[in-house]
mmCIF file of C-alpha atoms and ligand atoms in Angstrom:
data_model
loop_
_atom_site.group_PDB
_atom_site.id
_atom_site.type_symbol
_atom_site.label_atom_id
_atom_site.label_comp_id
_atom_site.label_asym_id
_atom_site.label_seq_id
_atom_site.Cartn_x
_atom_site.Cartn_y
_atom_site.Cartn_z
ATOM 1 C CA MET A 177 75.434 31.054 23.652
ATOM 2 C CA ALA A 178 75.616 30.651 27.397
ATOM 3 C CA ASP A 179 78.087 28.201 28.854
ATOM 4 C CA LYS A 180 76.831 24.846 29.822
ATOM 5 C CA LYS A 181 76.247 24.580 33.554
ATOM 6 C CA GLU A 182 77.615 21.499 35.243
ATOM 7 C CA TYR A 183 76.704 20.212 38.656
ATOM 8 C CA LEU A 184 77.956 17.433 40.867
ATOM 9 C CA PHE A 185 75.362 16.324 43.408
ATOM 10 C CA LYS A 186 76.162 13.871 46.154
ATOM 11 C CA VAL A 187 73.067 11.885 47.038
ATOM 12 C CA LEU A 188 72.798 9.436 49.946
ATOM 13 C CA VAL A 189 70.645 6.333 49.806
ATOM 14 C CA VAL A 190 69.805 5.119 53.313
ATOM 15 C CA GLY A 191 67.386 2.728 54.948
ATOM 16 C CA ASP A 192 67.384 -0.664 56.625
ATOM 17 C CA LEU A 193 69.110 -3.734 55.263
ATOM 18 C CA GLY A 194 67.274 -5.474 52.433
ATOM 19 C CA VAL A 195 64.831 -2.689 51.550
ATOM 20 C CA GLY A 196 66.282 -2.452 48.037
ATOM 21 C CA LYS A 197 68.745 0.444 48.146
ATOM 22 C CA THR A 198 71.312 -1.267 45.963
ATOM 23 C CA SER A 199 68.605 -2.517 43.601
ATOM 24 C CA ILE A 200 67.183 0.978 43.160
ATOM 25 C CA ILE A 201 70.605 2.376 42.363
ATOM 26 C CA LYS A 202 71.362 -0.407 39.878
ATOM 27 C CA ARG A 203 67.992 0.080 38.250
ATOM 28 C CA TYR A 204 68.434 3.824 37.984
ATOM 29 C CA VAL A 205 72.043 3.849 36.840
ATOM 30 C CA HIS A 206 72.356 0.636 34.827
ATOM 31 C CA GLN A 207 68.729 -0.199 33.989
ATOM 32 C CA ILE A 208 69.112 -3.661 35.460
ATOM 33 C CA PHE A 209 67.610 -5.727 38.232
ATOM 34 C CA SER A 210 69.061 -8.862 39.765
ATOM 35 C CA GLN A 211 67.962 -10.911 42.758
ATOM 36 C CA HIS A 212 71.508 -11.372 43.906
ATOM 37 C CA TYR A 213 73.460 -8.321 44.925
ATOM 38 C CA ARG A 214 75.930 -9.259 47.545
ATOM 39 C CA ALA A 215 75.948 -7.125 50.650
ATOM 40 C CA THR A 216 79.439 -5.783 50.264
ATOM 41 C CA ILE A 217 80.899 -4.060 53.256
ATOM 42 C CA GLY A 218 81.736 -0.413 53.050
ATOM 43 C CA VAL A 219 80.450 2.323 50.797
ATOM 44 C CA ASP A 220 79.687 1.961 47.116
ATOM 45 C CA PHE A 221 79.373 4.746 44.580
ATOM 46 C CA ALA A 222 77.480 4.950 41.375
ATOM 47 C CA LEU A 223 77.563 7.811 38.943
ATOM 48 C CA LYS A 224 74.654 8.845 36.769
ATOM 49 C CA VAL A 225 75.128 11.557 34.171
ATOM 50 C CA ILE A 226 71.960 13.459 33.391
ATOM 51 C CA HIS A 227 71.507 15.722 30.416
ATOM 52 C CA TRP A 228 68.923 17.780 32.242
ATOM 53 C CA ASN A 229 68.449 20.248 29.393
ATOM 54 C CA ASP A 230 70.524 21.929 26.668
ATOM 55 C CA ASP A 231 72.343 24.097 29.191
ATOM 56 C CA THR A 232 72.578 21.815 32.169
ATOM 57 C CA LEU A 233 74.579 18.693 32.811
ATOM 58 C CA ILE A 234 74.285 16.936 36.139
ATOM 59 C CA ARG A 235 76.517 14.316 37.654
ATOM 60 C CA LEU A 236 74.658 12.441 40.311
ATOM 61 C CA GLN A 237 76.892 10.593 42.709
ATOM 62 C CA LEU A 238 74.812 7.987 44.516
ATOM 63 C CA TRP A 239 76.235 6.702 47.783
ATOM 64 C CA ASP A 240 75.121 3.228 48.734
ATOM 65 C CA ILE A 241 75.853 2.222 52.316
ATOM 66 C CA ALA A 242 76.423 -1.409 51.381
ATOM 67 C CA GLY A 243 76.301 -3.477 54.530
ATOM 68 C CA GLN A 244 76.862 -0.689 57.047
ATOM 69 C CA GLU A 245 73.145 -0.294 57.684
ATOM 70 C CA ARG A 246 73.196 -3.186 60.142
ATOM 71 C CA PHE A 247 75.081 -0.930 62.550
ATOM 72 C CA GLY A 248 72.168 1.501 62.592
ATOM 73 C CA ASN A 249 73.840 4.694 61.549
ATOM 74 C CA MET A 250 76.699 6.056 59.529
ATOM 75 C CA THR A 251 79.746 8.140 60.245
ATOM 76 C CA ARG A 252 79.831 11.823 59.445
ATOM 77 C CA VAL A 253 82.322 11.239 56.648
ATOM 78 C CA TYR A 254 79.632 9.413 54.742
ATOM 79 C CA TYR A 255 77.232 12.335 55.048
ATOM 80 C CA ARG A 256 79.704 15.102 54.306
ATOM 81 C CA GLU A 257 78.711 17.453 51.498
ATOM 82 C CA ALA A 258 75.637 15.484 50.519
ATOM 83 C CA VAL A 259 72.981 17.709 48.995
ATOM 84 C CA GLY A 260 70.124 15.207 48.754
ATOM 85 C CA ALA A 261 68.958 11.843 50.022
ATOM 86 C CA PHE A 262 66.614 8.957 49.501
ATOM 87 C CA VAL A 263 65.310 7.214 52.588
ATOM 88 C CA VAL A 264 64.069 3.783 51.563
ATOM 89 C CA PHE A 265 61.752 1.322 53.276
ATOM 90 C CA ASP A 266 60.188 -1.940 52.167
ATOM 91 C CA VAL A 267 56.391 -1.698 51.851
ATOM 92 C CA THR A 268 56.081 -5.350 52.848
ATOM 93 C CA ARG A 269 57.994 -4.975 56.136
ATOM 94 C CA ALA A 270 56.555 -2.584 58.717
ATOM 95 C CA SER A 271 59.732 -2.532 60.795
ATOM 96 C CA THR A 272 61.580 -0.876 57.920
ATOM 97 C CA PHE A 273 59.014 1.931 57.861
ATOM 98 C CA GLU A 274 59.384 2.359 61.616
ATOM 99 C CA ALA A 275 63.104 2.814 61.030
ATOM 100 C CA VAL A 276 62.518 5.668 58.572
ATOM 101 C CA ASN A 277 62.267 8.177 61.390
ATOM 102 C CA LYS A 278 65.623 7.113 62.763
ATOM 103 C CA TRP A 279 67.267 7.411 59.346
ATOM 104 C CA LYS A 280 65.771 10.849 58.784
ATOM 105 C CA ASN A 281 66.962 12.060 62.180
ATOM 106 C CA ASP A 282 70.405 10.653 61.486
ATOM 107 C CA LEU A 283 70.504 12.594 58.209
ATOM 108 C CA ASP A 284 69.329 15.853 59.718
ATOM 109 C CA SER A 285 71.735 15.672 62.625
ATOM 110 C CA LYS A 286 74.789 14.921 60.488
ATOM 111 C CA VAL A 287 74.472 17.034 57.377
ATOM 112 C CA THR A 288 73.017 20.385 56.380
ATOM 113 C CA LEU A 289 73.204 22.560 53.309
ATOM 114 C CA PRO A 290 75.664 25.474 53.378
ATOM 115 C CA ASN A 291 72.696 27.721 54.232
ATOM 116 C CA GLY A 292 71.946 25.597 57.307
ATOM 117 C CA GLN A 293 68.801 23.935 55.976
ATOM 118 C CA ASN A 294 68.248 20.200 55.965
ATOM 119 C CA ILE A 295 69.113 18.490 52.712
ATOM 120 C CA PRO A 296 66.072 17.546 50.616
ATOM 121 C CA ALA A 297 65.074 13.956 51.332
ATOM 122 C CA VAL A 298 62.643 11.839 49.327
ATOM 123 C CA LEU A 299 60.942 8.873 50.981
ATOM 124 C CA LEU A 300 60.707 5.694 48.896
ATOM 125 C CA GLY A 301 58.359 2.820 49.695
ATOM 126 C CA ASN A 302 60.062 0.137 47.640
ATOM 127 C CA LYS A 303 58.888 -3.301 46.427
ATOM 128 C CA CYS A 304 55.446 -1.956 45.565
ATOM 129 C CA ASP A 305 55.236 -4.760 42.976
ATOM 130 C CA GLN A 306 54.690 -7.028 46.007
ATOM 131 C CA MET A 307 51.578 -5.216 47.200
ATOM 132 C CA LYS A 308 48.107 -5.440 45.763
ATOM 133 C CA GLU A 309 46.887 -2.013 46.756
ATOM 134 C CA GLY A 310 50.103 -0.329 47.693
ATOM 135 C CA LEU A 311 50.354 2.786 49.773
ATOM 136 C CA THR A 312 48.199 4.873 47.535
ATOM 137 C CA LYS A 313 45.166 3.985 49.624
ATOM 138 C CA ASN A 314 46.950 5.698 52.507
ATOM 139 C CA LYS A 315 47.955 8.617 50.331
ATOM 140 C CA SER A 316 46.806 11.390 52.632
ATOM 141 C CA GLN A 317 48.427 9.687 55.635
ATOM 142 C CA MET A 318 51.682 9.452 53.746
ATOM 143 C CA ASP A 319 51.425 13.102 52.715
ATOM 144 C CA GLN A 320 50.858 14.038 56.334
ATOM 145 C CA TYR A 321 53.752 11.852 57.496
ATOM 146 C CA CYS A 322 56.112 13.495 55.011
ATOM 147 C CA LYS A 323 55.045 16.950 56.099
ATOM 148 C CA GLU A 324 55.652 16.108 59.756
ATOM 149 C CA LYS A 325 59.016 14.471 59.197
ATOM 150 C CA GLY A 326 60.248 16.969 56.644
ATOM 151 C CA PHE A 327 60.394 14.838 53.499
ATOM 152 C CA VAL A 328 60.003 16.799 50.280
ATOM 153 C CA ALA A 329 58.074 13.943 48.620
ATOM 154 C CA TRP A 330 57.308 10.244 48.751
ATOM 155 C CA TYR A 331 57.007 7.621 46.035
ATOM 156 C CA GLU A 332 56.037 4.005 45.843
ATOM 157 C CA THR A 333 58.806 2.382 43.877
ATOM 158 C CA SER A 334 59.782 -0.945 42.461
ATOM 159 C CA ALA A 335 63.351 -1.546 41.411
ATOM 160 C CA LYS A 336 62.166 -4.872 40.062
ATOM 161 C CA ALA A 337 59.264 -3.662 37.930
ATOM 162 C CA ASN A 338 60.875 -0.299 37.227
ATOM 163 C CA ILE A 339 58.190 1.838 38.831
ATOM 164 C CA ASN A 340 58.789 5.467 39.843
ATOM 165 C CA VAL A 341 62.557 5.195 40.221
ATOM 166 C CA GLU A 342 63.205 7.662 37.423
ATOM 167 C CA GLU A 343 60.398 9.949 38.611
ATOM 168 C CA ALA A 344 61.684 10.073 42.185
ATOM 169 C CA ALA A 345 65.202 10.870 41.030
ATOM 170 C CA LYS A 346 63.926 13.579 38.736
ATOM 171 C CA PHE A 347 62.031 15.188 41.573
ATOM 172 C CA LEU A 348 65.045 15.148 43.873
ATOM 173 C CA VAL A 349 67.295 16.622 41.177
ATOM 174 C CA GLY A 350 64.775 19.439 40.703
ATOM 175 C CA GLN A 351 64.961 20.182 44.416
ATOM 176 C CA MET A 352 68.746 20.145 44.450
ATOM 177 C CA LEU A 353 68.921 22.492 41.457
ATOM 178 C CA ALA A 354 66.535 24.868 43.201
ATOM 179 C CA ASN A 355 68.794 24.876 46.271
ATOM 180 C CA ASP A 356 71.972 25.486 44.329
HETATM 181 P P1 GDP B 439 69.654 -3.248 50.257
HETATM 182 O O1 GDP B 439 70.192 -4.083 51.371
HETATM 183 O O2 GDP B 439 68.775 -2.154 50.793
HETATM 184 O O3 GDP B 439 70.714 -2.725 49.349
HETATM 185 O O4 GDP B 439 68.675 -4.184 49.409
HETATM 186 P P2 GDP B 439 68.985 -4.967 48.030
HETATM 187 O O5 GDP B 439 68.981 -4.028 46.877
HETATM 188 O O6 GDP B 439 70.187 -5.822 48.205
HETATM 189 O O7 GDP B 439 67.665 -5.871 47.910
HETATM 190 C C1 GDP B 439 67.323 -6.813 48.903
HETATM 191 C C2 GDP B 439 66.440 -7.890 48.297
HETATM 192 O O8 GDP B 439 65.200 -7.321 47.875
HETATM 193 C C3 GDP B 439 67.046 -8.548 47.058
HETATM 194 O O9 GDP B 439 66.716 -9.912 47.060
HETATM 195 C C4 GDP B 439 66.358 -7.838 45.908
HETATM 196 O O10 GDP B 439 66.282 -8.635 44.767
HETATM 197 C C5 GDP B 439 64.981 -7.557 46.488
HETATM 198 N N1 GDP B 439 64.360 -6.356 45.903
HETATM 199 C C6 GDP B 439 64.903 -5.127 45.773
HETATM 200 N N2 GDP B 439 64.054 -4.272 45.195
HETATM 201 C C7 GDP B 439 62.927 -4.958 44.946
HETATM 202 C C8 GDP B 439 61.658 -4.614 44.363
HETATM 203 O O11 GDP B 439 61.388 -3.489 43.936
HETATM 204 N N3 GDP B 439 60.727 -5.621 44.297
HETATM 205 C C9 GDP B 439 60.978 -6.885 44.757
HETATM 206 N N4 GDP B 439 59.999 -7.767 44.639
HETATM 207 N N5 GDP B 439 62.161 -7.235 45.307
HETATM 208 C C10 GDP B 439 63.111 -6.288 45.406
HETATM 209 MG MG1 MG B 440 72.774 -2.940 49.497
#
């Protein structure tokens, strides 16, 4: 029998203040949602262990920027050795979508894979439980946007209603495995 393969993937979760980064992480890692996460200052980590298949175990280290987002960007230390990212916006606040470009540029300028490529980044439009129609009516525009900005995929998510969080993470893990 082949040895079990183990991976440790550092994943960044970035985006403007209040878009739901912490909530998405808590939902994904602890299956909980609360209205009251305090904006702690600094960097928070969460670890999710994934039994991907019989031969593959993945440790996903999720880096939450926890209060630093108000300063607009992060130091290189935060980005170092990351192999994937989520860029999150709030579907109910246009300004947070406008900031996506800035976050993506910040990522691409501060971290690359060992082979020099950009790290795979998935775009999340969070709080979709708050929207009647959601982004899906703009599906082709979103596809086009992702292509232009270099996102590997986009999802409408809700940390609150538990929509697409698992799916988005699964997609990103697939990308990171393919890059390894
Ligand atoms: P962060 O600053 O990006 O980490 O955002 P938080 O996770 O602290 O969330 C900011 C606020 O948005 C909190 O009041 C959350 O309860 C709320 N929130 C987060 N995700 C969702 C969601 O999917 N739906 C709704 N309706 N509210 C959310
Ligand atoms: Mg937070």
